[in-house]
Coordinates of C-alpha atoms and ligand atoms in Angstrom, one line a residue:
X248 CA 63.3 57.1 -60.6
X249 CA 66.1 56.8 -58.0
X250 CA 66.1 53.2 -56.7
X251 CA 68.0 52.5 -53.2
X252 CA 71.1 50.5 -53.2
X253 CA 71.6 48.3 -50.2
X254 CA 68.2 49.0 -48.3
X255 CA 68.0 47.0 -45.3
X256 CA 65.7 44.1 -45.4
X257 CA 63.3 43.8 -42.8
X258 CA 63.5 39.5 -41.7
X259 CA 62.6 39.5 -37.9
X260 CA 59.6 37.9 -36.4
X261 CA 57.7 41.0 -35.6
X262 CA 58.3 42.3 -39.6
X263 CA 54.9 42.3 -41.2
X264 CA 55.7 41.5 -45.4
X265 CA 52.7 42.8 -47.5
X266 CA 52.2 41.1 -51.0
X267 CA 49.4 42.7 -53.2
X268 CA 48.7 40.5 -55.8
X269 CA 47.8 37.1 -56.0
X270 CA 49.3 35.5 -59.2
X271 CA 52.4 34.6 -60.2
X272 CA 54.6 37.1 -59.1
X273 CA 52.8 37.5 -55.9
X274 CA 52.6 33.6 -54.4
X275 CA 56.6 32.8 -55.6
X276 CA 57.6 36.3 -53.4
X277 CA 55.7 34.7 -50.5
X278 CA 56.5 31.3 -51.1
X279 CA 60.5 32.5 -51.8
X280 CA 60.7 34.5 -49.1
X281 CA 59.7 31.4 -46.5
X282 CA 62.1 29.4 -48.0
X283 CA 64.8 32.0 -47.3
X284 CA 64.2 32.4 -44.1
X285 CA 61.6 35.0 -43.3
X286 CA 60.1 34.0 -39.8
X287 CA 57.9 37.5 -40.2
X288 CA 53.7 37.7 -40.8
X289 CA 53.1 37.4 -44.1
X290 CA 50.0 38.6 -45.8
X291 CA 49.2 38.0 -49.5
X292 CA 46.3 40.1 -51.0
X293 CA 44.2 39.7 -54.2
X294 CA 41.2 41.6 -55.6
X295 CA 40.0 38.5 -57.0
X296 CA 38.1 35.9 -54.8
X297 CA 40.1 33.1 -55.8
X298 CA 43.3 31.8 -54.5
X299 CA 46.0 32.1 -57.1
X300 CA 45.4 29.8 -60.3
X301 CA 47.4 29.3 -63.7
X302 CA 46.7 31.7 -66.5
X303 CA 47.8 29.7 -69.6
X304 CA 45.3 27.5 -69.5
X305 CA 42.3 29.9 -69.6
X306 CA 43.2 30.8 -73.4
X307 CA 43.6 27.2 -74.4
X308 CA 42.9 24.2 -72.6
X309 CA 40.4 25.1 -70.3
X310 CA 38.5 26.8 -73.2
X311 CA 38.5 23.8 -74.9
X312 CA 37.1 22.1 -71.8
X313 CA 39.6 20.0 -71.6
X314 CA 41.2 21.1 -67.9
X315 CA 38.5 21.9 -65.2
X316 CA 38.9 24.7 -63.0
X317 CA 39.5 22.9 -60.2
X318 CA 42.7 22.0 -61.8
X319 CA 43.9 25.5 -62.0
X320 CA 44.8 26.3 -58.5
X321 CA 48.2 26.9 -58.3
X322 CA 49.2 25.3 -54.9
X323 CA 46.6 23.5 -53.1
X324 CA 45.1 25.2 -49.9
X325 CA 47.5 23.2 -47.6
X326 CA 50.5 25.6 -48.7
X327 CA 48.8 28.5 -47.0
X328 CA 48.4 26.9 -43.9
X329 CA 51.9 25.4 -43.6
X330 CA 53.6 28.3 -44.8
X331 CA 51.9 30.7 -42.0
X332 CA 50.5 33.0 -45.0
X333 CA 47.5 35.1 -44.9
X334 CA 45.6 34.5 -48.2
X335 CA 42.9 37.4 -48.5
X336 CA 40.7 37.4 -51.3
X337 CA 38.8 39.3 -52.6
X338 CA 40.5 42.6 -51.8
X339 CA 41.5 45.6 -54.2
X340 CA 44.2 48.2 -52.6
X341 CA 43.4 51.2 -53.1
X342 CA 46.0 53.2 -51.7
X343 CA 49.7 53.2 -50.5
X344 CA 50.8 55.5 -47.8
X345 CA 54.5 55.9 -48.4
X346 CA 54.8 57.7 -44.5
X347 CA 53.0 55.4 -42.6
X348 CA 53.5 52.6 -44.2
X349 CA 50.5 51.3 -44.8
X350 CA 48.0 49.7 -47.3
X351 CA 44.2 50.5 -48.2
X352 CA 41.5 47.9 -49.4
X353 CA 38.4 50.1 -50.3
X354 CA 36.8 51.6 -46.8
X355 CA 38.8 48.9 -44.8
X356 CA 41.2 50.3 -41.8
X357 CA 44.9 50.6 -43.1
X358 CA 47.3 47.8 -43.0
X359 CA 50.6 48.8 -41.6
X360 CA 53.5 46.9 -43.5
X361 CA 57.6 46.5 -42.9
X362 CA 58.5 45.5 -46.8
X363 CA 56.1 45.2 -49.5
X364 CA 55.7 43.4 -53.2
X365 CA 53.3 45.3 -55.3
X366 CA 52.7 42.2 -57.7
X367 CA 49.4 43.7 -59.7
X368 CA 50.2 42.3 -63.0
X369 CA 48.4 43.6 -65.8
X370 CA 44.5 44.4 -67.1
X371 CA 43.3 43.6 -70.7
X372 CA 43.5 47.0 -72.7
X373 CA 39.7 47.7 -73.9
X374 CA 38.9 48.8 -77.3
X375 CA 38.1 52.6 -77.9
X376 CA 35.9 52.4 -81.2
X377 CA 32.0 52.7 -81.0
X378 CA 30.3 50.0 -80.6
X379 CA 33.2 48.8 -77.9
X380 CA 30.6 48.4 -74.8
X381 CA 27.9 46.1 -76.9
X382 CA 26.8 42.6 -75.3
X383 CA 29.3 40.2 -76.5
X384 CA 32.5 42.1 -77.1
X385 CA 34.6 40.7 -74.4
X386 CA 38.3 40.9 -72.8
X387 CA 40.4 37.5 -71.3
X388 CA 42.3 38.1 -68.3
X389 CA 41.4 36.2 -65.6
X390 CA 39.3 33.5 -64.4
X391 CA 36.1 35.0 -64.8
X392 CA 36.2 36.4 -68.1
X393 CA 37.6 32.9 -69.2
X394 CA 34.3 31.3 -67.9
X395 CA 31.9 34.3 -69.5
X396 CA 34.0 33.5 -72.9
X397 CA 33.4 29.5 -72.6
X398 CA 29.8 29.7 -71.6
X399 CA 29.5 32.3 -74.9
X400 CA 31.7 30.2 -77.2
X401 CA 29.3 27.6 -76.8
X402 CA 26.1 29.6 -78.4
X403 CA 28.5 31.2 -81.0
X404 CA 27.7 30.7 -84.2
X405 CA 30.6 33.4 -85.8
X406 CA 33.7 34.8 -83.8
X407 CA 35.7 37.9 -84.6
X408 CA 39.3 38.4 -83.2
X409 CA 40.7 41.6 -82.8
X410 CA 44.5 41.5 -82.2
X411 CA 46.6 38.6 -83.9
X412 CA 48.9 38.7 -80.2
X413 CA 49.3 35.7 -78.2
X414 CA 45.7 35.9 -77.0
X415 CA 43.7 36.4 -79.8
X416 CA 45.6 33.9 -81.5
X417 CA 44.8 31.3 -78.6
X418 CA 41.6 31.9 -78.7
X419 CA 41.0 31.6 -82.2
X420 CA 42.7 28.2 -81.9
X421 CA 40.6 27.2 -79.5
X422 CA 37.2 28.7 -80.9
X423 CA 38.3 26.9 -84.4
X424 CA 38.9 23.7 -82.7
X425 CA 35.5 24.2 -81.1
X426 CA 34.7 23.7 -85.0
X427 CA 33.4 28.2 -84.6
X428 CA 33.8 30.4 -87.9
X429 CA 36.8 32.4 -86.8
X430 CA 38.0 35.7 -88.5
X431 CA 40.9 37.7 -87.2
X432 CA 41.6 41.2 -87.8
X433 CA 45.3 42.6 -87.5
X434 CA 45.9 46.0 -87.7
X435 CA 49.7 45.6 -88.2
X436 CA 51.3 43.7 -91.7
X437 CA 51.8 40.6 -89.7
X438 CA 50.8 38.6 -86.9
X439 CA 53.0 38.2 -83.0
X440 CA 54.8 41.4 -84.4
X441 CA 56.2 42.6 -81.2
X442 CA 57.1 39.2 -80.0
X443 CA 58.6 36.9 -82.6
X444 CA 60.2 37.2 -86.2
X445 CA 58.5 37.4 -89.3
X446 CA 59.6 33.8 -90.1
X447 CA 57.6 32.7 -87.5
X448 CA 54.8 35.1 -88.1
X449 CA 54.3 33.9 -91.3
X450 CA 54.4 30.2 -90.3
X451 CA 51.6 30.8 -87.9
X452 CA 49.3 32.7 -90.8
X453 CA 49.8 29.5 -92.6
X454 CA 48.9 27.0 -89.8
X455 CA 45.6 29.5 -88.9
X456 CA 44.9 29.3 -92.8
X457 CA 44.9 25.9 -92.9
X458 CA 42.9 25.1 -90.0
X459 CA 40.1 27.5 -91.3
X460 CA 40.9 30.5 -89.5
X461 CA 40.3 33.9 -92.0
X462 CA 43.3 35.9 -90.8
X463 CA 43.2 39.7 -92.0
X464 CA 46.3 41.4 -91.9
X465 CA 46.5 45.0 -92.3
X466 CA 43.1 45.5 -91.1
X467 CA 41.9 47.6 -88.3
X468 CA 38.5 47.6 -86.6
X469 CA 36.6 51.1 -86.8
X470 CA 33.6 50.6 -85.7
X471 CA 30.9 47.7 -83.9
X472 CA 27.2 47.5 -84.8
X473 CA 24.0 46.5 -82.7
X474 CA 21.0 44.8 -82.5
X475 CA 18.8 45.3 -79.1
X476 CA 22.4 45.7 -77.2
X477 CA 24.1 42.9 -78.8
X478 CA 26.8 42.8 -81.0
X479 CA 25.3 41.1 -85.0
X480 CA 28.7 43.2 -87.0
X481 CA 31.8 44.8 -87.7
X482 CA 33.4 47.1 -89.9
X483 CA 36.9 46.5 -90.9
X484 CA 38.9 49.3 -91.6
X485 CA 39.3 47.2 -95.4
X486 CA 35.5 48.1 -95.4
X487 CA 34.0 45.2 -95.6
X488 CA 31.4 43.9 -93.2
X489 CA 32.2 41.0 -90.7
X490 CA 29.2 39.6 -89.3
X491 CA 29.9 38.3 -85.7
X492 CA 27.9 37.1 -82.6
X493 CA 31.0 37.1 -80.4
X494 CA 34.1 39.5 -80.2
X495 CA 36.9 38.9 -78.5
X496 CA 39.6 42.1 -77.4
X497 CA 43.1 41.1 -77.7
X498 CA 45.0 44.3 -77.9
X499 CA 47.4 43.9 -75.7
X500 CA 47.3 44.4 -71.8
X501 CA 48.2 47.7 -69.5
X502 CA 49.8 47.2 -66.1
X503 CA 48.0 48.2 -63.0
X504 CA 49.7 50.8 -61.5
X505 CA 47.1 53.3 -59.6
X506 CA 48.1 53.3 -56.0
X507 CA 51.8 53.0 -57.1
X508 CA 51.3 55.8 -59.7
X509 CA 49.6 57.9 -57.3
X510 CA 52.0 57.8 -54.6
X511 CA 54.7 58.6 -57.3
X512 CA 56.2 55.2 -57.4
X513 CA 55.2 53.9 -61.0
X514 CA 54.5 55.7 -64.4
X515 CA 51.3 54.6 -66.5
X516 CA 54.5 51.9 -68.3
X517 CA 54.9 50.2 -65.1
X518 CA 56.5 50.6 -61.6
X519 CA 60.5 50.9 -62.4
X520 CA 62.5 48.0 -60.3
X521 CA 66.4 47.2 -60.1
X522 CA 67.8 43.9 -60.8
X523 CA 67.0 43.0 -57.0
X524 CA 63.3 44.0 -57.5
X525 CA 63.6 46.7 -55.1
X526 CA 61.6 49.9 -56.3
X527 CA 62.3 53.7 -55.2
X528 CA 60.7 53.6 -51.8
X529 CA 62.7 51.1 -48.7
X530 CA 61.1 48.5 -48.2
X531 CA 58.9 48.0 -51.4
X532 CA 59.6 45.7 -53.6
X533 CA 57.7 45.1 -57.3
X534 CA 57.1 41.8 -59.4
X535 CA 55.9 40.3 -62.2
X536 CA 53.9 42.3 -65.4
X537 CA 53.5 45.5 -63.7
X538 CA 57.2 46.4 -63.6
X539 CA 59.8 47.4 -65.9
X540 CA 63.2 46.3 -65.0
X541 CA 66.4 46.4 -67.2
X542 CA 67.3 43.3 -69.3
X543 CA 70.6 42.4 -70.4
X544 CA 68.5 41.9 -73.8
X545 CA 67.3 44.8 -74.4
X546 CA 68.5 48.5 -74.5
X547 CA 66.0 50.1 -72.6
X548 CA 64.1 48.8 -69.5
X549 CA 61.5 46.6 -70.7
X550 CA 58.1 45.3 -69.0
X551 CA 57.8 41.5 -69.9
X552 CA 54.4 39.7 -69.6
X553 CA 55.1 36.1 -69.6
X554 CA 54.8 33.2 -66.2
X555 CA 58.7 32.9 -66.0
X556 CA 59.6 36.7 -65.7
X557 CA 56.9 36.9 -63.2
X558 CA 58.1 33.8 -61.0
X559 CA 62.0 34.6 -61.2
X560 CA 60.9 38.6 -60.4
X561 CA 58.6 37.5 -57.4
X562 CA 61.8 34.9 -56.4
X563 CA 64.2 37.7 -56.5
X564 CA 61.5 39.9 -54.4
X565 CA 60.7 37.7 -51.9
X566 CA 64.6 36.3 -51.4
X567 CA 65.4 40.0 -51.3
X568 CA 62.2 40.5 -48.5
X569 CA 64.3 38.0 -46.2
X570 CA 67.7 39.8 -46.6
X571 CA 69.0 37.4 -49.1
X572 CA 69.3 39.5 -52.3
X573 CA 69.5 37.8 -55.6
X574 CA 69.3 38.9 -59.0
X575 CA 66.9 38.5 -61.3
X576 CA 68.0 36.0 -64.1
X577 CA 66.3 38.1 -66.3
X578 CA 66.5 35.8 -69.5
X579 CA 63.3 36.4 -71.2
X580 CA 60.8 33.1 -71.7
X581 CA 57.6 32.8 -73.4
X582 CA 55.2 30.0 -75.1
X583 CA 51.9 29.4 -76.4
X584 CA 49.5 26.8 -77.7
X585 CA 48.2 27.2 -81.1
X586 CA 46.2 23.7 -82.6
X587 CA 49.7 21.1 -82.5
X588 CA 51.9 24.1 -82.7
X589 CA 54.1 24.7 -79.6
X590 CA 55.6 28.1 -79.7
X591 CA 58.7 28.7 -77.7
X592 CA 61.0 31.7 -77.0
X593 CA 64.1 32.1 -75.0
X594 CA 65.9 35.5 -75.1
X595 CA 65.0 38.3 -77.3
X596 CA 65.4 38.5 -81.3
X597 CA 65.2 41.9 -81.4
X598 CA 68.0 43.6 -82.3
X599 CA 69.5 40.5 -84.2
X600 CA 72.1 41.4 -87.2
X601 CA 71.5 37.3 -88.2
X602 CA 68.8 34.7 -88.2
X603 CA 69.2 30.9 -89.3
X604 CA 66.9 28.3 -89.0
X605 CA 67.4 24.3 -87.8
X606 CA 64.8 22.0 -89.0
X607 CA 62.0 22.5 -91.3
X608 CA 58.9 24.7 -91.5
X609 CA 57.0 22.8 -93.8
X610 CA 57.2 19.9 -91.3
X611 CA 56.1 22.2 -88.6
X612 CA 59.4 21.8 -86.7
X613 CA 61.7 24.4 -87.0
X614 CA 64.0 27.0 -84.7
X615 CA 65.6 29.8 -85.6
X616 CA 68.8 31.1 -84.0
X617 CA 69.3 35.0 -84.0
X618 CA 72.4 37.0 -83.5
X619 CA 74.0 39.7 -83.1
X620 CA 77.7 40.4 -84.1
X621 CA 78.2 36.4 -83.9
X622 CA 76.8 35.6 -80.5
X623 CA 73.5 34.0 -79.8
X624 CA 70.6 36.7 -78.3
X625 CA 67.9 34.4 -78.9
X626 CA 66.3 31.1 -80.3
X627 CA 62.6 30.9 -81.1
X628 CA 61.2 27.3 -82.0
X629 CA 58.0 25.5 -83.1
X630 CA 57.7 22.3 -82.3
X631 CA 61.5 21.6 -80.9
X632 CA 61.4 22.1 -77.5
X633 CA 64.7 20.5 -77.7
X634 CA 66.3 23.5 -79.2
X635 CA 65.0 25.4 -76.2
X636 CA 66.5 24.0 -73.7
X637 CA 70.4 24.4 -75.5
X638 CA 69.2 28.0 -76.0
X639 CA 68.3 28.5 -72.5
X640 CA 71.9 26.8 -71.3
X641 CA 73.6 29.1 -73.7
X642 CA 72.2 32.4 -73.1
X643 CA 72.6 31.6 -69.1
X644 CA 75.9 30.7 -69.9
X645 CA 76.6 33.2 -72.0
X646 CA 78.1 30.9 -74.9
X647 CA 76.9 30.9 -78.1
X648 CA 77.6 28.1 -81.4
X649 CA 78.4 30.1 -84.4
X650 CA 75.6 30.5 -86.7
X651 CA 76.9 27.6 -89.2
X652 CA 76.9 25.0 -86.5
X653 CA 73.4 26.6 -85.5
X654 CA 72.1 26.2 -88.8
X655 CA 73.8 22.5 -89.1
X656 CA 71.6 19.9 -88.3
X657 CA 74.0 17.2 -87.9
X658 CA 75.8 19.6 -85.5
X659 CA 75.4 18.6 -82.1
X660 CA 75.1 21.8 -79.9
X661 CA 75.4 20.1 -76.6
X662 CA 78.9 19.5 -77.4
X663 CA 79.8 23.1 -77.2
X664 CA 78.2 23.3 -73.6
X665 CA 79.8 22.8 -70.3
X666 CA 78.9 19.3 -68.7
X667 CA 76.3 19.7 -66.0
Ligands
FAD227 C1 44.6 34.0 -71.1 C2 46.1 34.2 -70.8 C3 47.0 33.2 -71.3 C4 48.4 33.4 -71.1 N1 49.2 32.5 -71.6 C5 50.5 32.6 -71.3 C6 51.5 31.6 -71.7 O1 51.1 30.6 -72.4 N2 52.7 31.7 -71.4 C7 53.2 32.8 -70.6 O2 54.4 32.8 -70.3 N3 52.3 33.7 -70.2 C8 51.0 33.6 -70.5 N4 50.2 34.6 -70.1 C9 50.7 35.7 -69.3 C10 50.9 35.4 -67.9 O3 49.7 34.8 -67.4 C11 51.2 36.6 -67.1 O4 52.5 37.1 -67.6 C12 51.3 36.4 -65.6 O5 50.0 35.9 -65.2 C13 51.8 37.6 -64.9 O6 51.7 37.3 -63.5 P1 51.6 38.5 -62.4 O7 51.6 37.8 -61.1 O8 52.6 39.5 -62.7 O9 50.2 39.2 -62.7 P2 48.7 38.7 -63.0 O10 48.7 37.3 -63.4 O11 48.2 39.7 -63.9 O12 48.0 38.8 -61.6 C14 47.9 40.0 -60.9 C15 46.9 39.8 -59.7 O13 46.9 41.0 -58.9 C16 45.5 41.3 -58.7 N5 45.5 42.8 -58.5 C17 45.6 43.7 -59.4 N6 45.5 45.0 -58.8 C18 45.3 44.7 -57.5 C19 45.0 45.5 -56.3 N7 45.0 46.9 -56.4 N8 44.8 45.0 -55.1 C20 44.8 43.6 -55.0 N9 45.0 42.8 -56.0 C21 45.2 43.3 -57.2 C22 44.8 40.9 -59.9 O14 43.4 40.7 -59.7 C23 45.5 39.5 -60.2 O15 44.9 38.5 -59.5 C24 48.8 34.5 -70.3 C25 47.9 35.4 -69.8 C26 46.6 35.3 -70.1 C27 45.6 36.3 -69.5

């Protein structure tokens, strides 16, 4: 998809910015592009009839009851006010009208826009195997699935997992904690394959292990069973029978792209964006998990899911929105939770020709440093958050140690870094 170079920014009082989607992506394009000057109306729009709250915390702490909702909200409802946005709720466009200029929620009248940030974000993928639609099998996304899944973790007596990605993971943690039988099923040879290296991967089987988590690996689901409507079972493509009272779908998440898609601006992978954000269409700007954008990391355009790409996209979007273009950063970011394990990414490992590891795994504290023809491309790290934060300065700075100091622990990276 063509995408315009140098499109005029609309910044004037009377310019009307649109932003559909209230998440991440969505409240830093707002919130960026009244800090860089855009003295315009500015409406944010959500399908969900919340104000925008943090994510993360529905897989793990709030699950374990141990953050309440009312400590989710992401900036309090004072923000809205003082900024001058619009905060509608509640609301699910359904259409974009490329000549007009306008958005449509359901049967409301259209909404006439000067620049817009499509900031959908993603839905959970559902499963296709029969059985799928029984009482009980259930998807985390958003708020209210996370306080159906709570309210059933409680009554569980035996959870199945299917998908050993960040979420199912997550949730296992957090049902196993609970003290809940937990079984997970992996189709693919080993768990977080997409995300992190099989180092890693194999570190987290053993931590799951340990904590009384039955992890199958190479094991597919092919089919759910019943009784009066609710899940009791299910068959693991191993064949053997997994009795469960609760299932939870982690199998990965699919951007929403309909109105974008249907007024050509998107494919069913996402909606295509520059490094300024800035889509095919003047005007229209995308952030967050619904686009794909191309990464310094990666050969191909790539669609992150993860807070920070969603925060420095809907930065980039909403700087752009007040004729202040930046580029995205685009250094890829990710964590999760799992029991005392903190999991941390910075760049992509991908690709690497080289891995070595600093610290040790059978402490539970270890990094490894990838690269690729001698320069660092990315760091992942358990438990040494430390590590992150050289990794981060590197990549931005686009140094690198060489992989023996990497793998040195008495090295001191810092000492390679420019004094900030
Ligand atoms: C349970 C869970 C745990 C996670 N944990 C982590 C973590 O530890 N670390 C990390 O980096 N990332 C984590 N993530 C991923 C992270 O939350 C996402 O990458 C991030 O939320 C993406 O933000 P976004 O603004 O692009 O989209 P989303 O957060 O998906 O939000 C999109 C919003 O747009 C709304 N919307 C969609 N379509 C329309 C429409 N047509 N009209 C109006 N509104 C619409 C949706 O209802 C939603 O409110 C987690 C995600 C989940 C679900």
């Amino acid at each position: 998809m063509p995408v315009l170079a140098g499109a005029v920014a609309p910044r004037g009082a009377s310019h009307h910015l649109v932003v559909v989607g209230g998440s991440y992506a969505g409240l830093q394009a707002v919130a960026s592009a009244r800090e860089s000057g855009f003295g315009g109306r500015v409406t944010l729009i959500t399908a969900e009839d919340h104000p925008p709250y943090q994510r993360p915390p529905l897989s793990k702490a709030y699950l374990l009851g141990k953050v309440a909702e009312d400590a989710l909200p992401l900036r309090a409802e004072s923000f809205y006010r003082d900024a001058a946005i619009d905060l509608v709720t509640g609301c699910r466009v359904s259409h974009l009208d490329p000549v007009r200029r306008t958005i449509t929620c359901g049967q409301d009248r259209p909404m006439p826009f000067d620049a817009l940030v499509i900031a959908c974000g993603a839905r959970a993928r559902r499963l296709a195997v029969p059985g799928a639609e029984l009482d009980g099998v259930v998807v985390l996304r958003d708020l209210a699935d996370a306080r159906a899944l709570r309210e059933r973790l409680t009554a569980a007596t035996s959870v199945l997992i299917v998908g050993g990605g960040y979420i199912g993971l997550e949730v296992a943690a957090s049902a196993a904690s609970l003290g809940k039988p937990v079984v997970v099923l992996e189709a693919g040879p080993r768990l977080l394959a997409r995300a992190v290296p099989p180092q890693i991967s194999d570190h987290l089987v053993r931590l799951h292990r340990r904590r009384g988590v039955t992890i199958r690996l190479g094991t597919g689901l092919d089919r759910l069973d019943g009784e009066g409507g609710r899940v009791v079972r299910a068959m693991g493509s191993d064949g053997a029978r997994y009795p469960c009272d609760l299932v939870v779908v982690g199998v990965g998440a699919v951007p929403n792209v309909d109105f974008a898609q249907a007024c050509g601006l998107a494919t069913p992978a996402g909606i295509a964006i520059d490094a300024f954000c800035r889509t095919g269409m003047e005007g229209v700007y995308a952030a967050g998990d619904c686009t794909v954008q191309p990464n310094a990391f990666a050969d191909s355009p790539l669609r992150l899911e993860c807070v920070q790409n969603a925060m420095d996209q809907g930065r980039s979007a909403g700087a752009a929105v007040a004729g202040r273009p930046e580029p995205c950063p685009g250094i890829p970011r990710f964590w999760s939770d799992q029991f005392d394990a903190k999991l941390q990414s910075v760049g992509l490992s991908a690709g690497s020709d080289l891995s070595v590891s600093r610290g040790s795994s059978e402490e539970g504290r270890f990094s490894l440093f990838h690269f690729r023809q001698g320069h660092l491309r990315a760091v992942d790290s358990v438990n040494r958050p430390g590590d992150q934060i050289i990794g981060r300065r590197f990549l931005a700075a686009g140094l690198s140690p060489t992989p023996d100091q990497a793998r040195d622990p008495a090295f001191d990276l810092r000492t390679l870094l420019p004094v900030s």
